[in-house]
PDB file of C-alpha atoms in Angstrom:
ATOM      1  CA  VAL H 450     111.119 133.845  83.660  1.00 62.00           C
ATOM      2  CA  LEU H 451     108.170 132.904  84.931  1.00 65.00           C
ATOM      3  CA  GLY H 452     107.764 130.557  82.377  1.00 67.00           C
ATOM      4  CA  LEU H 453     111.252 129.134  82.913  1.00 62.00           C
ATOM      5  CA  LEU H 454     110.115 128.472  86.797  1.00 57.00           C
ATOM      6  CA  LEU H 455     107.481 127.008  85.558  1.00 59.00           C
ATOM      7  CA  TRP H 456     108.542 124.679  84.417  1.00 58.00           C
ATOM      8  CA  SER H 457     111.887 124.493  85.678  1.00 58.00           C
ATOM      9  CA  LEU H 458     110.251 123.070  88.532  1.00 55.00           C
ATOM     10  CA  ALA H 459     107.638 120.511  86.172  1.00 56.00           C
ATOM     11  CA  TYR H 460     110.804 119.526  84.939  1.00 53.00           C
ATOM     12  CA  SER H 461     112.090 118.264  88.467  1.00 51.00           C
ATOM     13  CA  ILE H 462     108.429 116.852  89.463  1.00 56.00           C
ATOM     14  CA  PRO H 463     108.989 112.893  89.430  1.00 61.00           C
ATOM     15  CA  TYR H 464     106.601 110.482  87.346  1.00 77.00           C
ATOM     16  CA  THR H 465     104.848 108.354  88.915  1.00 83.00           C
ATOM     17  CA  ALA H 466     101.638 106.581  87.600  1.00 88.00           C
ATOM     18  CA  VAL H 467      99.551 103.593  88.742  1.00 93.00           C
ATOM     19  CA  LEU H 468      97.997 100.441  85.966  1.00 94.00           C
ATOM     20  CA  HIS H 469      95.609  99.334  88.007  1.00 95.00           C
ATOM     21  CA  ILE H 470      94.895  95.441  86.828  1.00 95.00           C
ATOM     22  CA  GLY H 471      91.461  94.452  86.529  1.00 91.00           C
ATOM     23  CA  GLY H 472      89.988  98.029  86.500  1.00 88.00           C
ATOM     24  CA  ASP H 473      90.421 101.170  88.633  1.00 88.00           C
ATOM     25  CA  GLN H 474      87.698 101.551  91.313  1.00 86.00           C
ATOM     26  CA  ARG H 475      87.466 105.052  92.369  1.00 86.00           C
ATOM     27  CA  THR H 476      86.905 105.725  88.183  1.00 85.00           C
ATOM     28  CA  ALA H 477      84.802 102.763  87.133  1.00 82.00           C
ATOM     29  CA  LEU H 478      86.993 102.619  83.949  1.00 83.00           C
ATOM     30  CA  ARG H 479      87.892  99.052  83.345  1.00 85.00           C
ATOM     31  CA  LYS H 480      89.777  97.128  79.906  1.00 87.00           C
ATOM     32  CA  TYR H 481      92.120 100.301  79.433  1.00 92.00           C
ATOM     33  CA  ASP H 482      95.471  97.997  81.325  1.00 95.00           C
ATOM     34  CA  ALA H 483      94.768  95.506  78.613  1.00 95.00           C
ATOM     35  CA  PRO H 484      96.917  97.302  76.128  1.00 95.00           C
ATOM     36  CA  PHE H 485     100.375  97.054  78.491  1.00 96.00           C
ATOM     37  CA  LEU H 486     100.183  93.453  78.927  1.00 97.00           C
ATOM     38  CA  ILE H 487     100.757  90.141  77.885  1.00 98.00           C
ATOM     39  CA  ASP H 488      99.049  86.387  78.018  1.00 98.00           C
ATOM     40  CA  PHE H 489      96.214  87.593  81.051  1.00 97.00           C
ATOM     41  CA  ASN H 490      93.285  86.408  81.574  1.00 96.00           C
ATOM     42  CA  ALA H 491      89.333  88.820  81.574  1.00 94.00           C
ATOM     43  CA  SER H 492      88.838  91.089  84.084  1.00 91.00           C
ATOM     44  CA  GLU H 493      87.362  90.264  87.764  1.00 90.00           C
ATOM     45  CA  PRO H 494      84.940  90.367  89.221  1.00 81.00           C
ATOM     46  CA  ASP H 495      83.061  89.138  85.452  1.00 77.00           C
ATOM     47  CA  ASP H 496      79.732  89.241  87.156  1.00 66.00           C
ATOM     48  CA  ASP H 497      77.321  91.871  86.624  1.00 55.00           C
ATOM     49  CA  ARG H 498      75.923  91.252  90.373  1.00 60.00           C
ATOM     50  CA  LEU H 499      74.686  93.656  92.082  1.00 50.00           C
ATOM     51  CA  PRO H 500      76.749  95.856  93.677  1.00 65.00           C
ATOM     52  CA  ALA H 501      79.122  96.410  91.085  1.00 77.00           C
ATOM     53  CA  TRP H 502      82.283  94.894  90.471  1.00 73.00           C
ATOM     54  CA  ASN H 503      83.773  98.924  91.651  1.00 75.00           C
ATOM     55  CA  GLN H 504      81.024  98.688  94.419  1.00 79.00           C
ATOM     56  CA  ARG H 505      82.358  95.466  96.384  1.00 79.00           C
ATOM     57  CA  ALA H 506      85.292  95.776  98.541  1.00 78.00           C
ATOM     58  CA  GLU H 507      87.594  93.295  96.937  1.00 83.00           C
ATOM     59  CA  SER H 508      89.967  94.489  95.218  1.00 89.00           C
ATOM     60  CA  PRO H 509      89.905  93.840  91.058  1.00 92.00           C
ATOM     61  CA  TYR H 510      92.359  91.536  89.806  1.00 94.00           C
ATOM     62  CA  ARG H 511      93.644  89.628  86.347  1.00 96.00           C
ATOM     63  CA  TRP H 512      95.140  86.552  86.770  1.00 97.00           C
ATOM     64  CA  SER H 513      98.560  85.954  84.919  1.00 98.00           C
ATOM     65  CA  GLU H 514      98.888  82.522  82.877  1.00 98.00           C
ATOM     66  CA  ASP H 515     101.776  80.884  83.763  1.00 97.00           C
ATOM     67  CA  ARG H 516     104.144  83.624  81.277  1.00 98.00           C
ATOM     68  CA  ALA H 517     103.349  86.718  81.161  1.00 98.00           C
ATOM     69  CA  ALA H 518     104.519  90.452  80.846  1.00 97.00           C
ATOM     70  CA  ILE H 519     103.475  93.978  81.098  1.00 97.00           C
ATOM     71  CA  GLN H 520     104.695  96.039  78.764  1.00 95.00           C
ATOM     72  CA  LEU H 521     105.326  99.915  79.389  1.00 92.00           C
ATOM     73  CA  PRO H 522     106.604 101.435  76.069  1.00 91.00           C
ATOM     74  CA  GLY H 523     108.240 104.857  75.998  1.00 87.00           C
ATOM     75  CA  LEU H 524     108.747 105.026  79.833  1.00 84.00           C
ATOM     76  CA  GLY H 525     111.986 106.961  78.925  1.00 82.00           C
ATOM     77  CA  THR H 526     115.728 106.279  80.508  1.00 84.00           C
ATOM     78  CA  GLY H 527     116.285 106.014  83.398  1.00 85.00           C
ATOM     79  CA  SER H 528     115.360 103.468  87.398  1.00 88.00           C
ATOM     80  CA  TRP H 529     112.601 103.518  88.070  1.00 89.00           C
ATOM     81  CA  LEU H 530     110.827 102.354  91.324  1.00 92.00           C
ATOM     82  CA  LEU H 531     107.999  99.011  90.506  1.00 93.00           C
ATOM     83  CA  GLY H 532     105.807  98.503  93.202  1.00 96.00           C
ATOM     84  CA  LEU H 533     103.537  95.287  92.815  1.00 97.00           C
ATOM     85  CA  ARG H 534     100.684  93.694  94.057  1.00 97.00           C
ATOM     86  CA  VAL H 535      99.716  90.556  93.871  1.00 98.00           C
ATOM     87  CA  SER H 536      98.844  87.629  95.202  1.00 97.00           C
ATOM     88  CA  GLY H 537      99.569  83.874  94.774  1.00 96.00           C
ATOM     89  CA  GLN H 538      98.171  80.774  94.089  1.00 95.00           C
ATOM     90  CA  PRO H 539      94.672  79.703  96.479  1.00 92.00           C
ATOM     91  CA  GLY H 540      96.338  76.461  98.422  1.00 87.00           C
ATOM     92  CA  LYS H 541      99.710  77.705  98.437  1.00 88.00           C
ATOM     93  CA  ARG H 542     101.526  79.364 101.506  1.00 92.00           C
ATOM     94  CA  LEU H 543     103.572  80.996  99.583  1.00 96.00           C
ATOM     95  CA  THR H 544     103.490  80.810  95.309  1.00 97.00           C
ATOM     96  CA  PRO H 545     107.707  79.992  93.566  1.00 97.00           C
ATOM     97  CA  SER H 546     107.925  82.746  90.336  1.00 97.00           C
ATOM     98  CA  ARG H 547     110.461  84.111  88.122  1.00 97.00           C
ATOM     99  CA  TRP H 548     110.391  87.944  87.782  1.00 96.00           C
ATOM    100  CA  ILE H 549     112.408  89.342  84.677  1.00 95.00           C
ATOM    101  CA  THR H 550     113.293  93.106  83.952  1.00 91.00           C
ATOM    102  CA  ASN H 551     113.278  94.447  80.902  1.00 87.00           C
ATOM    103  CA  GLU H 552     115.331  90.335  80.006  1.00 74.00           C
ATOM    104  CA  GLN H 553     118.509  91.506  82.093  1.00 81.00           C
ATOM    105  CA  GLN H 554     117.626  91.918  85.592  1.00 86.00           C
ATOM    106  CA  ALA H 555     115.796  88.233  87.608  1.00 92.00           C
ATOM    107  CA  PHE H 556     113.932  87.998  89.914  1.00 91.00           C
ATOM    108  CA  ASP H 557     113.165  85.122  92.294  1.00 96.00           C
ATOM    109  CA  VAL H 558     110.446  85.666  94.127  1.00 96.00           C
ATOM    110  CA  HIS H 559     108.449  83.426  96.950  1.00 97.00           C
ATOM    111  CA  VAL H 560     104.443  85.520  95.930  1.00 97.00           C
ATOM    112  CA  ALA H 561     102.654  85.221  99.060  1.00 96.00           C
ATOM    113  CA  ALA H 562      98.588  83.507  99.142  1.00 95.00           C
ATOM    114  CA  HIS H 563      97.266  86.678 100.208  1.00 95.00           C
ATOM    115  CA  PRO H 564      97.759  90.105  98.287  1.00 96.00           C
ATOM    116  CA  ARG H 565     101.068  92.136  98.860  1.00 97.00           C
ATOM    117  CA  ILE H 566     103.166  95.206  98.126  1.00 97.00           C
ATOM    118  CA  TYR H 567     106.858  93.885  95.815  1.00 97.00           C
ATOM    119  CA  TYR H 568     108.764  96.653  95.790  1.00 95.00           C
ATOM    120  CA  PHE H 569     112.460  95.941  93.007  1.00 89.00           C
ATOM    121  CA  LEU H 570     113.904  99.004  90.524  1.00 88.00           C
ATOM    122  CA  SER H 571     114.397  98.936  87.418  1.00 89.00           C
ATOM    123  CA  HIS H 572     116.243 100.601  85.301  1.00 86.00           C
ATOM    124  CA  THR H 573     115.399 101.074  81.211  1.00 85.00           C
ATOM    125  CA  SER H 574     118.016 102.095  78.845  1.00 83.00           C
ATOM    126  CA  SER H 575     115.843 101.712  75.716  1.00 85.00           C
ATOM    127  CA  GLY H 576     112.881 103.584  76.849  1.00 85.00           C
ATOM    128  CA  ASN H 577     111.031 100.699  77.003  1.00 90.00           C
ATOM    129  CA  LEU H 578     110.100  98.925  80.091  1.00 92.00           C
ATOM    130  CA  GLN H 579     109.190  95.323  80.366  1.00 94.00           C
ATOM    131  CA  LEU H 580     108.380  92.855  83.370  1.00 95.00           C
ATOM    132  CA  SER H 581     107.702  89.341  82.557  1.00 96.00           C
ATOM    133  CA  PHE H 582     106.371  86.690  85.227  1.00 96.00           C
ATOM    134  CA  GLU H 583     107.325  82.733  85.118  1.00 97.00           C
ATOM    135  CA  THR H 584     105.445  80.772  87.504  1.00 97.00           C
ATOM    136  CA  ALA H 585     104.318  77.679  87.756  1.00 95.00           C
ATOM    137  CA  ARG H 586     100.382  76.842  85.873  1.00 95.00           C
ATOM    138  CA  LEU H 587      97.961  76.424  88.447  1.00 95.00           C
ATOM    139  CA  ASP H 588      96.080  72.856  89.453  1.00 91.00           C
ATOM    140  CA  ALA H 589      92.473  73.707  89.021  1.00 89.00           C
ATOM    141  CA  PRO H 590      90.402  71.283  87.785  1.00 88.00           C
ATOM    142  CA  SER H 591      87.190  72.874  87.673  1.00 92.00           C
ATOM    143  CA  ASP H 592      88.611  76.514  85.917  1.00 93.00           C
ATOM    144  CA  PRO H 593      89.980  75.242  82.506  1.00 94.00           C
ATOM    145  CA  ARG H 594      92.128  79.350  82.159  1.00 95.00           C
ATOM    146  CA  ASN H 595      96.014  79.380  81.945  1.00 97.00           C
ATOM    147  CA  LEU H 596      96.657  80.476  85.582  1.00 97.00           C
ATOM    148  CA  GLY H 597      99.900  82.063  86.825  1.00 97.00           C
ATOM    149  CA  LEU H 598      99.317  84.493  88.933  1.00 97.00           C
ATOM    150  CA  THR H 599      96.891  87.182  90.395  1.00 97.00           C
ATOM    151  CA  LEU H 600      97.711  90.751  90.002  1.00 98.00           C
ATOM    152  CA  TYR H 601      95.800  94.248  91.132  1.00 97.00           C
ATOM    153  CA  SER H 602      98.534  97.059  90.684  1.00 96.00           C
ATOM    154  CA  LEU H 603     101.137  97.864  89.615  1.00 96.00           C
ATOM    155  CA  CYS H 604     102.857 101.648  90.533  1.00 95.00           C
ATOM    156  CA  LEU H 605     106.072 103.318  89.316  1.00 93.00           C
ATOM    157  CA  LEU H 606     108.051 105.838  90.679  1.00 91.00           C
ATOM    158  CA  TYR H 607     110.766 107.275  88.483  1.00 88.00           C
ATOM    159  CA  THR H 608     114.394 108.063  90.686  1.00 86.00           C
ATOM    160  CA  SER H 609     116.711 108.755  88.703  1.00 71.00           C
ATOM    161  CA  ARG H 610     119.099 108.600  85.529  1.00 54.00           C
ATOM    162  CA  CYS H 611     122.082 108.018  88.113  1.00 51.00           C
ATOM    163  CA  VAL H 612     121.062 104.790  90.155  1.00 45.00           C
TER     164      VAL H 612
END
């Protein structure tokens, strides 16, 4: 009976996860985000100056390329609330970008220059979640990399199979 009670409680707790893009300052773990990221640049800050990257006031991050994606396999079917902490390109008040979930829903988002959290719902029918980004490439003469948006974290909250 106790086992059945514990199983029913565990089954009713909503699944949540956070992907710290660029590294987790609390645990000092870095690069574990790489398997989920498609066409992203290396984690920043990337230098070894003191204080260490995880002890700085600035959150770690990664620049996406102009076309990039986050792929999360094996989540299961259902609806998810996504919270994406992101900032646009420097020198622009707003950076236009198109976000596409599972190649179905498309959102035209004007991303602020400073980090903000953008929330939206997505549904998975195959059990996998993919969030793609299409953003005009940043023209940065001193940086030859392909730069789109700056991403800091992605938070997922399982909402329901009925939403």
